[in-house]
Tab-separated table of C-alpha atoms and ligand atoms in Angstrom:
chain	number	residue	atom	x	y	z
A	196	MET	CA	160.853	-28.573	153.138
A	197	ASN	CA	163.279	-30.868	154.937
A	198	ILE	CA	165.973	-29.366	157.150
A	199	GLN	CA	168.684	-31.514	158.695
A	200	VAL	CA	171.042	-29.962	161.216
A	201	LEU	CA	174.464	-31.492	161.845
A	202	THR	CA	175.630	-30.430	165.283
A	203	LEU	CA	177.399	-31.581	168.438
A	204	PHE	CA	174.481	-30.133	170.463
A	205	PRO	CA	171.251	-31.514	168.970
A	206	GLU	CA	169.332	-30.760	172.165
A	207	VAL	CA	169.837	-27.036	171.565
A	208	ILE	CA	168.155	-27.311	168.152
A	209	ASP	CA	165.383	-29.665	169.350
A	210	SER	CA	164.359	-27.416	172.202
A	211	TYR	CA	163.667	-24.336	170.070
A	212	VAL	CA	162.044	-26.116	167.124
A	213	ASN	CA	159.540	-27.668	169.545
A	214	THR	CA	158.172	-24.241	170.377
A	215	SER	CA	155.560	-21.863	169.011
A	216	ILE	CA	155.298	-21.215	165.259
A	217	ILE	CA	157.983	-23.705	164.171
A	218	LYS	CA	156.386	-26.443	166.246
A	219	ARG	CA	153.040	-25.755	164.555
A	220	ALA	CA	154.635	-25.745	161.072
A	221	ARG	CA	156.206	-29.147	161.832
A	222	GLU	CA	152.907	-30.535	163.078
A	223	LYS	CA	151.256	-29.362	159.839
A	224	ASN	CA	154.058	-31.099	157.856
A	225	ILE	CA	155.054	-27.794	156.270
A	226	VAL	CA	158.614	-28.403	157.410
A	227	SER	CA	160.488	-31.355	158.869
A	228	ILE	CA	163.456	-30.597	161.096
A	229	GLU	CA	165.883	-33.248	162.236
A	230	SER	CA	169.000	-32.721	164.323
A	231	ILE	CA	171.851	-35.169	163.927
A	232	ASN	CA	174.891	-35.464	166.171
A	233	PHE	CA	177.884	-35.975	163.912
A	234	ARG	CA	179.763	-37.383	166.888
A	235	ASP	CA	177.706	-40.543	166.243
A	236	TYR	CA	179.629	-40.895	162.954
A	237	ALA	CA	183.125	-40.667	164.465
A	238	ASP	CA	184.864	-43.925	163.551
A	239	ASN	CA	187.415	-43.821	166.404
A	240	LYS	CA	187.011	-45.621	169.724
A	241	HIS	CA	186.458	-42.487	171.785
A	242	HIS	CA	184.061	-40.785	169.339
A	243	SER	CA	186.463	-37.897	169.190
A	244	VAL	CA	185.558	-35.167	166.683
A	245	ASP	CA	188.339	-32.597	166.974
A	246	ASP	CA	192.113	-32.245	166.905
A	247	THR	CA	194.787	-29.554	167.225
A	248	PRO	CA	195.376	-27.286	164.217
A	249	PHE	CA	198.277	-28.018	161.860
A	250	GLY	CA	200.698	-25.105	162.088
A	251	GLY	CA	199.875	-24.558	165.729
A	252	GLY	CA	197.633	-22.041	167.439
A	253	ALA	CA	194.894	-22.012	170.016
A	254	GLY	CA	191.806	-24.185	170.042
A	255	MET	CA	190.701	-27.296	168.243
A	256	VAL	CA	189.532	-27.968	164.707
A	257	LEU	CA	186.756	-30.402	163.812
A	258	THR	CA	188.208	-33.393	161.986
A	259	PRO	CA	186.800	-34.074	158.514
A	260	GLN	CA	185.833	-37.732	158.961
A	261	PRO	CA	182.773	-37.508	161.258
A	262	VAL	CA	181.285	-34.572	159.342
A	263	VAL	CA	181.826	-36.169	155.925
A	264	SER	CA	180.502	-39.570	157.064
A	265	ALA	CA	177.372	-37.852	158.389
A	266	LEU	CA	176.942	-35.865	155.137
A	267	GLU	CA	177.304	-39.027	153.053
A	268	ASN	CA	174.694	-40.753	155.184
A	269	LEU	CA	172.318	-37.852	154.431
A	270	ASP	CA	172.694	-38.057	150.625
A	271	TYR	CA	174.205	-34.558	150.718
A	272	LYS	CA	174.787	-34.402	146.942
A	273	ASN	CA	171.073	-33.912	146.362
A	274	LYS	CA	170.714	-31.231	149.055
A	275	LYS	CA	171.942	-27.705	149.679
A	276	VAL	CA	174.691	-27.842	152.310
A	277	ILE	CA	175.074	-24.647	154.345
A	278	TYR	CA	177.872	-23.970	156.821
A	279	LEU	CA	177.107	-21.461	159.587
A	280	THR	CA	180.107	-19.198	160.085
A	281	PRO	CA	180.895	-15.527	160.763
A	282	LYS	CA	182.811	-15.590	157.433
A	283	GLY	CA	179.625	-16.320	155.475
A	284	LYS	CA	177.161	-14.241	153.493
A	285	THR	CA	175.062	-12.244	155.945
A	286	LEU	CA	171.527	-13.567	156.278
A	287	ASN	CA	168.805	-11.128	155.285
A	288	GLN	CA	165.154	-11.411	154.278
A	289	ASP	CA	166.003	-11.893	150.593
A	290	LEU	CA	168.366	-14.780	151.332
A	291	ALA	CA	165.832	-16.333	153.730
A	292	SER	CA	163.191	-16.009	151.035
A	293	SER	CA	165.268	-17.705	148.337
A	294	LEU	CA	166.311	-20.510	150.712
A	295	SER	CA	162.655	-21.043	151.713
A	296	LYS	CA	162.121	-22.412	148.172
A	297	GLU	CA	164.739	-25.196	148.547
A	298	PRO	CA	163.339	-28.707	149.086
A	299	ASP	CA	166.246	-29.919	151.256
A	300	LEU	CA	168.739	-28.057	153.421
A	301	ILE	CA	171.586	-29.429	155.497
A	302	LEU	CA	172.813	-26.934	158.106
A	303	LEU	CA	176.302	-27.634	159.337
A	304	CYS	CA	177.182	-26.193	162.761
A	305	GLY	CA	180.828	-25.808	163.694
A	306	HIS	CA	182.275	-25.353	167.159
A	307	TYR	CA	185.681	-24.581	168.589
A	308	GLU	CA	187.841	-23.129	165.790
A	309	GLY	CA	185.484	-24.571	163.193
A	310	LEU	CA	185.723	-27.016	160.329
A	311	ASP	CA	188.728	-28.272	158.421
A	312	GLN	CA	188.898	-26.067	155.304
A	313	ARG	CA	188.823	-29.112	152.999
A	314	VAL	CA	185.292	-29.939	154.169
A	315	ILE	CA	184.216	-26.368	153.415
A	316	ASP	CA	185.918	-26.405	150.010
A	317	HIS	CA	184.563	-29.745	148.824
A	318	TYR	CA	181.248	-30.342	150.598
A	319	VAL	CA	179.697	-26.972	151.406
A	320	ASP	CA	177.492	-25.093	148.887
A	321	LEU	CA	177.010	-21.869	150.846
A	322	GLU	CA	178.451	-20.220	153.968
A	323	VAL	CA	176.035	-18.079	155.987
A	324	SER	CA	176.584	-15.650	158.873
A	325	ILE	CA	173.823	-14.106	160.977
A	326	GLY	CA	175.610	-10.825	161.661
A	327	ASP	CA	178.855	-9.068	162.475
A	328	TYR	CA	179.786	-10.602	165.801
A	329	VAL	CA	181.343	-13.927	166.796
A	330	LEU	CA	179.341	-16.742	168.388
A	331	SER	CA	180.738	-19.874	170.018
A	332	GLY	CA	179.101	-22.199	167.536
A	333	GLY	CA	176.759	-22.399	164.574
A	334	GLU	CA	173.644	-23.559	166.459
A	335	LEU	CA	172.180	-20.113	167.108
A	336	GLY	CA	172.819	-19.253	163.469
A	337	ALA	CA	171.065	-22.435	162.338
A	338	LEU	CA	168.075	-21.655	164.549
A	339	VAL	CA	167.873	-18.080	163.308
A	340	MET	CA	167.908	-19.382	159.721
A	341	ILE	CA	165.319	-22.076	160.454
A	342	ASP	CA	163.017	-19.515	162.050
A	343	ALA	CA	163.388	-16.901	159.305
A	344	ILE	CA	162.883	-19.534	156.573
A	345	THR	CA	160.015	-21.486	158.146
A	346	ARG	CA	157.796	-18.439	158.584
A	347	LEU	CA	158.163	-17.734	154.836
A	348	ILE	CA	156.925	-21.168	153.700
A	349	PRO	CA	153.291	-20.921	152.566
A	350	GLY	CA	150.923	-22.206	155.253
A	351	THR	CA	153.059	-21.355	158.279
A	352	LEU	CA	151.589	-17.886	158.812
A	353	THR	CA	148.418	-16.348	157.460
A	354	GLU	CA	148.935	-14.265	154.283
A	355	ASP	CA	148.008	-11.146	156.226
A	356	SER	CA	150.496	-11.487	159.034
A	357	LEU	CA	153.276	-12.254	156.540
A	358	ALA	CA	152.463	-9.217	154.383
A	359	GLU	CA	152.350	-6.909	157.402
A	360	GLU	CA	155.727	-7.889	158.785
A	361	SER	CA	158.818	-5.730	158.939
A	362	PHE	CA	161.170	-6.278	155.980
A	363	SER	CA	158.688	-8.262	153.897
A	364	ASN	CA	157.844	-4.901	152.311
A	365	TYR	CA	161.004	-2.837	152.933
A	366	LEU	CA	159.215	-1.003	155.748
A	367	LEU	CA	159.432	-1.592	159.483
A	368	GLU	CA	156.160	-2.624	161.027
A	369	TYR	CA	153.845	0.006	162.531
A	370	PRO	CA	153.302	-0.031	166.332
A	371	GLN	CA	150.645	-2.340	167.781
A	372	TYR	CA	148.369	-1.715	170.769
A	373	THR	CA	145.877	-3.845	172.672
A	374	ARG	CA	143.632	-3.444	175.722
A	375	PRO	CA	143.457	-1.518	177.979
A	376	ARG	CA	142.721	1.744	176.111
A	377	GLU	CA	144.674	3.584	178.768
A	378	PHE	CA	147.692	2.127	180.597
A	379	GLU	CA	149.578	4.039	183.281
A	380	GLY	CA	148.146	7.287	181.945
A	381	HIS	CA	149.117	6.543	178.317
A	382	ALA	CA	146.292	6.300	175.825
A	383	VAL	CA	146.121	4.314	172.606
A	384	PRO	CA	146.124	6.591	169.495
A	385	ASP	CA	142.538	7.734	168.875
A	386	VAL	CA	142.489	6.726	165.225
A	387	LEU	CA	142.811	3.031	166.161
A	388	LEU	CA	139.573	3.255	168.143
A	389	SER	CA	137.743	5.222	165.447
A	390	GLY	CA	136.496	2.246	163.457
A	391	ASN	CA	137.427	4.159	160.280
A	392	HIS	CA	139.428	1.561	158.365
A	393	LYS	CA	140.748	3.951	155.703
A	394	ASN	CA	142.115	6.300	158.357
A	395	ILE	CA	143.586	3.398	160.311
A	396	GLU	CA	145.351	2.106	157.211
A	397	LEU	CA	146.750	5.570	156.388
A	398	TYR	CA	147.917	6.022	159.990
A	399	ARG	CA	149.680	2.652	159.959
A	400	ILE	CA	151.444	3.174	156.643
A	401	THR	CA	152.513	6.654	157.750
A	402	GLU	CA	153.875	5.331	161.058
A	403	SER	CA	155.756	2.578	159.177
A	404	ILE	CA	157.313	5.130	156.857
A	405	LYS	CA	158.259	7.493	159.723
A	406	LEU	CA	159.852	4.687	161.702
A	407	THR	CA	161.754	3.334	158.717
A	408	LEU	CA	163.016	6.779	157.679
A	409	SER	CA	164.280	7.453	161.192
A	410	ARG	CA	165.840	4.042	161.875
A	411	ARG	CA	166.526	2.305	158.571
A	412	LYS	CA	166.804	4.740	155.666
A	413	ASP	CA	168.745	2.012	153.847
A	414	LEU	CA	165.614	-0.170	153.624
A	415	ILE	CA	163.640	2.610	151.916
A	416	ALA	CA	166.502	3.186	149.472
A	417	GLU	CA	166.579	-0.553	148.717
A	418	GLY	CA	162.799	-0.685	148.221
A	419	ILE	CA	163.005	2.241	145.782
A	420	GLU	CA	165.922	0.642	143.960
A	421	ASN	CA	164.008	-2.630	143.593
A	422	LYS	CA	160.961	-0.690	142.373
A	423	TYR	CA	158.979	-2.284	145.177
A	424	PHE	CA	156.831	0.662	146.300
A	425	SER	CA	153.554	1.706	144.699
A	426	ASP	CA	153.085	5.307	143.510
A	427	ARG	CA	150.944	5.902	146.579
A	428	ILE	CA	153.699	4.769	148.980
A	429	ILE	CA	156.308	6.875	147.116
A	430	LYS	CA	154.043	9.899	147.468
A	431	LEU	CA	153.569	9.220	151.188
A	432	ILE	CA	157.330	8.833	151.690
A	433	LYS	CA	157.858	12.246	150.054
A	434	GLN	CA	155.162	13.803	152.242
A	435	VAL	CA	156.647	12.328	155.424
A	436	LYS	CA	160.096	13.616	154.408
A	437	LYS	CA	158.612	17.106	154.028
A	438	ASN	CA	156.967	16.777	157.457
A	439	LEU	CA	153.546	17.032	155.851
A	440	LEU	CA	152.196	13.963	157.677
B	1935	6GU	CL1	176.388	-18.474	161.800
B	1935	6GU	N1	178.320	-18.785	163.554
B	1935	6GU	C1	179.212	-18.318	164.429
B	1935	6GU	N2	179.973	-19.176	165.098
B	1935	6GU	N3	179.399	-17.021	164.666
B	1935	6GU	C2	178.635	-16.192	163.986
B	1935	6GU	C3	177.677	-16.604	163.063
B	1935	6GU	C4	177.540	-17.933	162.868
B	1935	6GU	N4	177.088	-15.510	162.537
B	1935	6GU	C5	177.648	-14.490	163.129
B	1935	6GU	N5	178.588	-14.877	163.993
């Protein structure tokens, strides 16, 4: 997959995508990520990219020309253009999963009061938000999307770690422990030290179900609605609800 990020702050994007799992995915050529400063496409002497809003009001609006020139330079017609904005469709695991199958994404980051509506209307395919709060610009949204998408592309993670993750199966992940066996008087659950893999698996699924029922009942309801759970998991959910486990 190729991801191109149009931003006034490319260094913000570059710093995070040169770290950890995304860095490794780039090195393995699973994903290419390029940040582009659309200020470089401003055709005025001062490389200015914003102006006051027609009709008045606070703040500045990004002018269409630099953004559109940058998009044209990127052959945007053959790519999915996404604008990061609090007005967009809220990112979730399903949206990340469907976007992870796109060959080419262009992520457009606004700043100030955002983009001129004509750019959104005529150049943007999808508007995405990362949650119900307002950020100063789209860069954090773009990075959140890049992270969520990259880890879903085959080869980035091992099959096992992907399957075990929260949300990938409508259940929050079970708790993890490592050495030492006892820390500040708190012991690791005995079952994890038992070496009995069937019991460990049952303990983990049960803990996942308990945690999800207490924190995110909506995920369980969604998993049931999408007929995601096996008969065994459904039975365990019922038992946990009845306090039998
Ligand atoms: Cl993607 N951008 C901005 N500026 N604010 C947001 C957001 C994105 N998602 C939630 N709030």
